[in-house]
């Protein structure tokens, strides 16, 4: 007899549906997947018929289907190729990559002669260091930085570039649905499933010094079938270029009055990039083939973006945060992650998360970090008083 179904052997294929439950034109097989979980359920409807001399509360009467899927992926060089559609569906829109012609720059501004500035830019200094900084405003061809560069000390800015891929909050955008295929490499003692109409309920970005930088994905769908997905196979390529978990710049400061960036000593960072995802349910049937739908889910609506708090754990407590909480002071939050091995010189490969307006949402609390007194901060992402170019609540940018 066969004995198989190792949970360590995992295969996943994800394809974007044109409309809910349709077969995707293509699939990607993401690299580096970890901890996949899958639940294919069906409601059990109460049936109180009297079958014989006794009354049965439940009989073989099945209801709607439901599908849930989750996985974690460490941040790597090909995360955009593998999960770009999901990131775009979560945040709303993708800013097309554009080129710039650099002229000059200093600590507070950058001048170009051609091209346009995206929401985030990367600046290369003459000593080889690279800094990701948000733009506060653009006048003609000059961009004022919302968070200034470190003191240059006689050095000059020698170049600037936009992100290779930038996913930006867009409240008017549709939520993409996906078909998800998953199995245990066709082992004989496992049950494969194909989930349909799946929307990303959460896309969590987490930094923990004891782990790698990664994204966690959670999907919910309205239909499924028990079948081996025809598009399953080995990942689309080798896993390369993982990003260090502990190499992260954290800035929380006033961007209305730009100043040089002041890094915070953060131990953990956590935020959810996905919006509230609300299911639309209605009764209908697929008239093309008269199949009875597995679920009453007929679409998804986008709710509030960043509905959950953005959390920081700092290794040093500061009473200033208590005063800022009482005043509800608005800040800009910038997180910059760098690729590289310990001791190496970071290159242009960076990941930036920019939230133009965050406010402390609850009282800062003290916490123990290996015997050191630290402080936990919880921020709420707001949209109040945002002005150009900040007509979005947040963006995720990849540089290379």
Coordinates of N, CA and C in Angstrom, one line a residue, residues 125-300:
X125 N 24.7 58.2 -4.2 CA 25.7 59.2 -3.8 C 27.0 58.8 -4.4
X126 N 28.0 59.8 -4.3 CA 29.3 59.5 -4.9 C 30.1 58.5 -4.2
X127 N 29.8 58.3 -2.9 CA 30.5 57.3 -2.1 C 30.0 55.9 -2.3
X128 N 29.0 55.8 -3.2 CA 28.4 54.4 -3.4 C 27.2 54.1 -2.6
X129 N 26.8 54.9 -1.6 CA 25.7 54.5 -0.8 C 24.4 54.9 -1.6
X130 N 23.3 54.2 -1.3 CA 22.1 54.4 -2.0 C 21.0 54.7 -1.0
X131 N 20.2 55.7 -1.3 CA 19.1 56.0 -0.3 C 17.8 56.1 -1.0
X132 N 16.8 55.4 -0.5 CA 15.4 55.5 -1.1 C 14.7 56.7 -0.3
X133 N 14.1 57.6 -1.0 CA 13.5 58.7 -0.4 C 12.2 59.1 -1.1
X134 N 11.2 59.5 -0.4 CA 9.9 59.9 -1.0 C 10.0 61.4 -1.5
X135 N 9.2 61.7 -2.5 CA 9.1 63.0 -3.0 C 8.0 63.8 -2.3
X136 N 8.3 65.0 -1.9 CA 7.3 65.9 -1.2 C 6.5 66.6 -2.3
X137 N 7.2 67.2 -3.2 CA 6.5 68.0 -4.3 C 7.4 68.1 -5.5
X138 N 6.8 68.4 -6.6 CA 7.6 68.5 -7.9 C 7.2 69.9 -8.5
X139 N 8.1 70.7 -8.8 CA 7.9 72.0 -9.5 C 8.8 72.0 -10.7
X140 N 8.1 72.0 -11.9 CA 8.8 71.8 -13.2 C 9.6 70.5 -13.2
X141 N 10.9 70.6 -13.1 CA 11.7 69.4 -13.2 C 12.5 69.2 -11.9
X142 N 12.1 69.8 -10.8 CA 12.8 69.7 -9.5 C 11.9 69.1 -8.5
X143 N 12.4 68.0 -7.9 CA 11.7 67.3 -6.8 C 12.2 67.6 -5.5
X144 N 11.4 68.1 -4.6 CA 11.8 68.3 -3.2 C 11.5 67.0 -2.4
X145 N 12.5 66.6 -1.7 CA 12.4 65.3 -0.9 C 11.6 65.5 0.4
X146 N 10.7 64.6 0.7 CA 10.0 64.7 1.9 C 10.8 64.3 3.1
X147 N 11.7 63.4 2.9 CA 12.8 63.1 3.9 C 14.1 63.3 3.3
X148 N 14.9 64.2 3.8 CA 16.1 64.6 3.1 C 17.2 63.5 3.3
X149 N 18.2 63.6 2.4 CA 19.3 62.8 2.5 C 20.2 63.1 3.7
X150 N 21.0 62.1 4.1 CA 22.0 62.4 5.2 C 22.9 63.6 4.8
X151 N 23.5 64.2 5.8 CA 24.5 65.3 5.4 C 25.5 64.8 4.5
X152 N 25.7 65.5 3.3 CA 26.6 65.0 2.3 C 28.0 65.2 2.6
X153 N 28.4 66.2 3.4 CA 29.8 66.4 3.8 C 30.7 66.6 2.6
X154 N 30.3 67.4 1.7 CA 31.2 67.7 0.5 C 30.9 66.7 -0.6
X155 N 30.2 65.6 -0.4 CA 29.9 64.7 -1.5 C 28.8 65.2 -2.4
X156 N 28.6 64.7 -3.5 CA 27.5 65.2 -4.4 C 26.7 64.0 -4.9
X157 N 25.4 64.3 -5.2 CA 24.5 63.3 -5.7 C 24.9 63.0 -7.2
X158 N 25.1 61.8 -7.6 CA 25.5 61.5 -8.9 C 24.5 60.8 -9.8
X159 N 23.3 60.4 -9.2 CA 22.3 59.8 -10.1 C 21.0 59.6 -9.3
X160 N 20.0 59.3 -10.1 CA 18.7 59.1 -9.5 C 17.9 58.1 -10.4
X161 N 17.0 57.3 -9.9 CA 16.2 56.4 -10.7 C 14.9 56.2 -10.0
X162 N 13.9 55.9 -10.8 CA 12.6 55.5 -10.3 C 12.6 54.0 -9.9
X163 N 11.5 53.6 -9.3 CA 11.4 52.2 -9.0 C 11.2 51.4 -10.2
X164 N 11.6 50.1 -10.2 CA 11.4 49.2 -11.3 C 9.9 48.8 -11.3
X165 N 9.3 48.7 -10.1 CA 7.9 48.4 -10.0 C 7.4 49.0 -8.8
X166 N 6.2 49.7 -8.9 CA 5.7 50.4 -7.8 C 4.2 50.1 -7.7
X167 N 3.7 49.6 -6.6 CA 2.3 49.3 -6.4 C 1.7 50.3 -5.5
X168 N 0.6 51.0 -5.9 CA 0.1 52.2 -5.2 C -1.3 52.0 -4.9
X169 N -1.7 52.5 -3.7 CA -3.1 52.4 -3.3 C -4.0 53.2 -4.2
X170 N -5.0 52.5 -4.7 CA -6.0 53.1 -5.6 C -7.4 52.7 -5.2
X171 N -8.1 53.6 -4.5 CA -9.4 53.2 -4.0 C -10.5 52.9 -5.0
X172 N -10.2 53.3 -6.3 CA -11.2 53.1 -7.3 C -10.9 51.8 -8.1
X173 N -9.9 51.1 -7.8 CA -9.5 50.0 -8.6 C -10.3 48.7 -8.2
X174 N -10.4 47.8 -9.2 CA -11.1 46.6 -8.9 C -10.1 45.6 -8.2
X175 N -10.7 44.7 -7.4 CA -9.9 43.6 -6.8 C -9.9 42.5 -7.8
X176 N -8.7 42.0 -8.1 CA -8.5 40.9 -9.0 C -8.9 39.6 -8.3
X177 N -9.5 38.6 -9.0 CA -9.7 37.3 -8.4 C -8.7 36.3 -9.1
X178 N -8.5 35.3 -8.4 CA -7.5 34.3 -8.8 C -8.0 32.9 -8.7
X179 N -7.5 32.0 -9.6 CA -7.6 30.6 -9.5 C -6.3 30.1 -8.9
X180 N -6.4 29.2 -7.9 CA -5.3 28.7 -7.2 C -5.3 27.2 -7.2
X181 N -4.3 26.6 -7.8 CA -4.1 25.2 -7.8 C -3.0 24.7 -6.8
X182 N -3.3 23.7 -6.1 CA -2.3 23.2 -5.1 C -2.4 21.7 -4.9
X183 N -1.3 21.1 -4.7 CA -1.3 19.7 -4.4 C 0.1 19.4 -3.7
X184 N 0.3 18.1 -3.4 CA 1.5 17.6 -2.8 C 2.3 16.8 -3.8
X185 N 2.6 17.4 -4.9 CA 3.4 16.8 -5.9 C 2.8 15.4 -6.4
X186 N 1.5 15.4 -6.5 CA 0.8 14.2 -7.0 C 1.1 12.9 -6.2
X187 N 1.3 13.1 -5.0 CA 1.5 11.9 -4.1 C 0.2 11.1 -4.1
X188 N 0.3 9.8 -4.0 CA -1.0 9.0 -4.0 C -2.0 9.2 -2.9
X189 N -1.5 9.5 -1.7 CA -2.4 9.7 -0.6 C -2.6 11.1 -0.2
X190 N -2.9 11.9 -1.2 CA -3.3 13.3 -0.9 C -4.4 13.7 -1.8
X191 N -5.1 14.8 -1.4 CA -6.2 15.3 -2.2 C -5.9 16.7 -2.7
X192 N -5.8 16.8 -4.0 CA -5.5 18.1 -4.6 C -6.8 18.9 -4.9
X193 N -6.7 20.2 -4.9 CA -7.8 21.1 -5.1 C -7.5 22.2 -6.0
X194 N -8.5 22.7 -6.7 CA -8.4 23.9 -7.5 C -9.4 24.9 -6.9
X195 N -9.0 26.0 -6.4 CA -9.8 27.1 -5.8 C -10.1 28.1 -6.9
X196 N -11.3 28.7 -6.8 CA -11.8 29.6 -7.8 C -12.4 30.9 -7.2
X197 N -12.3 32.0 -7.9 CA -12.8 33.2 -7.4 C -12.1 33.7 -6.1
X198 N -10.8 33.5 -6.0 CA -10.1 33.8 -4.8 C -9.6 35.3 -4.8
X199 N -9.8 36.0 -3.7 CA -9.4 37.3 -3.6 C -8.4 37.4 -2.4
X200 N -7.4 38.3 -2.5 CA -6.4 38.4 -1.3 C -7.1 39.1 -0.2
X201 N -7.3 38.4 0.9 CA -7.9 39.0 2.1 C -6.8 39.8 2.9
X202 N -5.6 39.3 2.9 CA -4.5 39.9 3.5 C -3.2 39.7 2.8
X203 N -2.3 40.7 2.8 CA -1.0 40.6 2.2 C -0.1 41.3 3.3
X204 N 0.5 40.4 4.2 CA 1.2 41.0 5.3 C 2.7 41.0 5.1
X205 N 3.3 42.2 5.3 CA 4.7 42.4 5.2 C 5.2 42.4 6.7
X206 N 6.1 41.5 7.0 CA 6.6 41.4 8.4 C 8.1 41.4 8.5
X207 N 8.6 42.1 9.4 CA 10.1 42.1 9.7 C 10.2 41.6 11.1
X208 N 11.0 40.6 11.3 CA 11.4 40.1 12.6 C 12.8 39.7 12.6
X209 N 13.6 40.2 13.5 CA 15.0 40.0 13.5 C 15.4 38.5 13.5
X210 N 14.5 37.6 14.0 CA 14.8 36.2 14.1 C 14.4 35.5 12.8
X211 N 13.8 36.2 11.9 CA 13.3 35.5 10.6 C 13.7 36.3 9.4
X212 N 13.4 35.8 8.3 CA 13.7 36.5 7.0 C 12.5 37.5 6.7
X213 N 12.8 38.5 6.0 CA 11.8 39.4 5.5 C 10.9 38.6 4.6
X214 N 9.6 38.7 4.8 CA 8.7 37.9 4.0 C 7.3 38.5 3.8
X215 N 6.6 38.0 2.9 CA 5.2 38.4 2.7 C 4.3 37.2 3.0
X216 N 3.2 37.4 3.7 CA 2.3 36.3 4.0 C 1.0 36.6 3.2
X217 N 0.4 35.6 2.5 CA -0.8 35.8 1.7 C -1.9 35.0 2.3
X218 N -3.1 35.6 2.3 CA -4.3 34.8 2.7 C -5.4 35.1 1.6
X219 N -6.0 34.1 1.1 CA -7.0 34.2 0.1 C -8.3 33.5 0.5
X220 N -9.4 34.0 0.0 CA -10.7 33.4 0.2 C -11.4 33.3 -1.2
X221 N -12.0 32.2 -1.5 CA -12.7 32.0 -2.7 C -14.1 31.4 -2.5
X222 N -14.8 31.4 -3.6 CA -16.2 30.9 -3.5 C -16.5 29.6 -4.1
X223 N -15.6 29.0 -4.8 CA -15.8 27.7 -5.4 C -14.6 26.9 -5.5
X224 N -14.7 25.6 -5.7 CA -13.5 24.7 -5.8 C -14.0 23.4 -6.5
X225 N -13.0 22.7 -7.0 CA -13.2 21.4 -7.5 C -12.0 20.5 -7.0
X226 N -12.3 19.3 -6.8 CA -11.3 18.3 -6.3 C -10.7 17.7 -7.6
X227 N -9.5 18.3 -8.0 CA -8.8 17.9 -9.2 C -7.4 18.3 -9.1
X228 N -6.6 17.6 -9.9 CA -5.2 18.0 -10.1 C -5.1 19.1 -11.1
X229 N -4.5 20.3 -10.7 CA -4.4 21.4 -11.6 C -3.5 21.1 -12.8
X230 N -4.0 21.4 -14.0 CA -3.2 21.1 -15.2 C -2.0 22.0 -15.3
X231 N -1.9 23.1 -14.5 CA -0.8 24.0 -14.6 C 0.2 23.9 -13.5
X232 N 0.0 22.9 -12.7 CA 1.0 22.7 -11.6 C 2.3 22.1 -12.1
X233 N 3.4 22.4 -11.4 CA 4.7 21.9 -11.7 C 5.7 22.5 -10.8
X234 N 7.0 22.4 -11.2 CA 8.0 23.0 -10.4 C 8.0 24.5 -10.4
X235 N 8.5 25.2 -9.4 CA 8.5 26.6 -9.5 C 9.2 27.2 -10.8
X236 N 8.9 28.4 -11.1 CA 9.3 29.0 -12.3 C 10.8 29.3 -12.4
X237 N 11.5 29.0 -11.4 CA 13.0 29.2 -11.5 C 13.6 29.1 -10.1
X238 N 14.9 29.3 -10.0 CA 15.6 29.2 -8.7 C 15.3 30.4 -7.9
X239 N 15.3 30.2 -6.6 CA 15.1 31.3 -5.6 C 16.4 32.0 -5.4
X240 N 16.5 33.3 -5.8 CA 17.7 34.1 -5.7 C 17.4 35.4 -5.0
X241 N 18.5 35.9 -4.4 CA 18.5 37.3 -3.8 C 17.6 37.5 -2.7
X242 N 17.7 36.7 -1.6 CA 16.8 37.0 -0.5 C 17.3 38.2 0.3
X243 N 16.3 38.9 0.8 CA 16.6 40.2 1.5 C 16.8 39.9 3.0
X244 N 17.7 40.7 3.6 CA 18.0 40.5 5.0 C 16.9 41.0 5.8
X245 N 16.5 40.3 6.9 CA 15.4 40.7 7.8 C 15.9 41.9 8.6
X246 N 17.1 41.9 9.1 CA 17.5 42.9 10.0 C 18.1 44.2 9.4
X247 N 18.3 44.2 8.0 CA 18.8 45.4 7.3 C 17.6 46.2 6.9
X248 N 17.1 47.0 7.7 CA 15.9 47.8 7.4 C 16.1 49.2 8.0
X249 N 15.8 50.2 7.2 CA 15.7 51.6 7.7 C 14.3 52.0 8.0
X250 N 14.0 52.5 9.2 CA 12.7 52.9 9.6 C 12.7 54.3 9.9
X251 N 11.9 55.1 9.2 CA 11.7 56.5 9.4 C 10.3 56.9 9.7
X252 N 10.0 57.6 10.8 CA 8.7 58.1 11.1 C 8.9 59.5 11.5
X253 N 8.6 60.5 10.6 CA 8.9 61.9 10.9 C 8.0 62.8 10.1
X254 N 8.0 64.0 10.4 CA 7.1 65.0 9.8 C 7.7 65.3 8.3
X255 N 6.8 65.0 7.3 CA 7.2 65.2 6.0 C 6.7 66.5 5.4
X256 N 5.9 67.2 6.2 CA 5.4 68.6 5.9 C 6.6 69.6 6.0
X257 N 7.5 69.3 6.9 CA 8.7 70.2 7.0 C 9.9 69.2 6.9
X258 N 10.4 69.0 5.7 CA 11.4 68.0 5.5 C 12.7 68.2 6.3
X259 N 13.2 67.1 6.8 CA 14.5 67.2 7.5 C 15.2 65.9 7.1
X260 N 16.5 65.9 7.5 CA 17.3 64.7 7.3 C 16.7 63.5 8.0
X261 N 16.8 62.3 7.3 CA 16.1 61.1 7.9 C 16.8 60.7 9.2
X262 N 15.9 60.4 10.2 CA 16.4 59.9 11.5 C 15.9 58.5 11.7
X263 N 16.8 57.6 11.7 CA 16.4 56.2 11.7 C 15.9 55.8 13.2
X264 N 14.9 55.0 13.2 CA 14.5 54.4 14.5 C 15.0 53.0 14.7
X265 N 15.4 52.6 15.9 CA 15.9 51.3 16.2 C 14.7 50.4 16.4
X266 N 14.2 49.8 15.3 CA 13.1 48.9 15.3 C 13.5 47.5 15.3
X267 N 12.8 46.7 16.1 CA 13.1 45.2 16.1 C 12.1 44.5 15.3
X268 N 10.8 44.9 15.3 CA 9.8 44.2 14.5 C 8.9 45.3 13.8
X269 N 8.5 45.0 12.6 CA 7.6 45.8 11.8 C 6.5 44.9 11.3
X270 N 5.3 45.3 11.3 CA 4.2 44.5 10.7 C 3.1 45.4 10.1
X271 N 2.7 45.1 8.9 CA 1.6 45.9 8.2 C 0.9 45.0 7.2
X272 N -0.3 45.3 7.0 CA -1.1 44.5 6.0 C -1.4 45.4 4.8
X273 N -1.0 45.0 3.6 CA -1.1 45.9 2.5 C -2.5 45.7 1.8
X274 N -3.3 44.7 2.2 CA -4.5 44.5 1.5 C -5.7 45.3 2.1
X275 N -6.7 45.6 1.3 CA -7.8 46.4 1.9 C -8.8 45.4 2.5
X276 N -9.9 46.0 3.1 CA -11.0 45.2 3.5 C -11.6 44.6 2.2
X277 N -11.8 43.3 2.2 CA -12.4 42.7 1.0 C -13.7 42.1 1.3
X278 N -14.8 42.7 0.6 CA -16.2 42.4 1.0 C -16.8 41.6 -0.1
X279 N -17.3 40.4 0.2 CA -17.9 39.6 -0.8 C -19.3 40.1 -1.2
X280 N -19.6 40.0 -2.5 CA -20.9 40.3 -3.0 C -21.6 38.9 -3.3
X281 N -22.7 38.7 -2.7 CA -23.4 37.4 -2.9 C -24.8 37.7 -3.5
X282 N -25.1 36.8 -4.5 CA -26.4 36.9 -5.2 C -26.7 35.6 -5.8
X283 N -27.9 35.4 -6.1 CA -28.3 34.1 -6.7 C -28.3 34.3 -8.2
X284 N -27.6 33.4 -8.9 CA -27.5 33.4 -10.3 C -27.0 32.1 -10.8
X285 N -27.1 31.8 -12.1 CA -26.5 30.6 -12.7 C -25.8 30.9 -13.9
X286 N -24.8 30.1 -14.2 CA -24.0 30.3 -15.4 C -24.7 29.7 -16.6
X287 N -25.3 30.6 -17.4 CA -26.2 30.2 -18.5 C -25.4 29.5 -19.6
X288 N -24.1 29.7 -19.6 CA -23.3 29.1 -20.8 C -23.3 27.6 -20.7
X289 N -23.2 27.1 -19.5 CA -23.2 25.6 -19.5 C -24.2 25.1 -18.4
X290 N -25.0 26.0 -17.8 CA -26.0 25.6 -16.9 C -25.5 24.8 -15.7
X291 N -24.2 25.1 -15.3 CA -23.7 24.5 -14.1 C -24.3 25.2 -12.9
X292 N -24.7 24.5 -11.9 CA -25.1 25.1 -10.7 C -23.9 25.7 -10.0
X293 N -23.9 27.0 -9.7 CA -22.7 27.5 -9.0 C -22.4 26.9 -7.7
X294 N -21.1 26.8 -7.3 CA -20.8 26.2 -6.0 C -21.0 27.2 -4.9
X295 N -21.2 28.5 -5.2 CA -21.3 29.5 -4.1 C -22.1 30.6 -4.6
X296 N -22.7 31.3 -3.7 CA -23.5 32.6 -4.1 C -22.6 33.8 -4.2
X297 N -21.2 33.6 -4.1 CA -20.3 34.7 -4.2 C -20.2 35.0 -5.7
X298 N -20.5 36.2 -6.1 CA -20.5 36.6 -7.5 C -19.5 37.8 -7.7
X299 N -18.8 38.2 -6.7 CA -17.8 39.3 -6.9 C -17.3 39.8 -5.6
X300 N -16.3 40.7 -5.6 CA -15.7 41.3 -4.4 C -15.7 42.8 -4.5

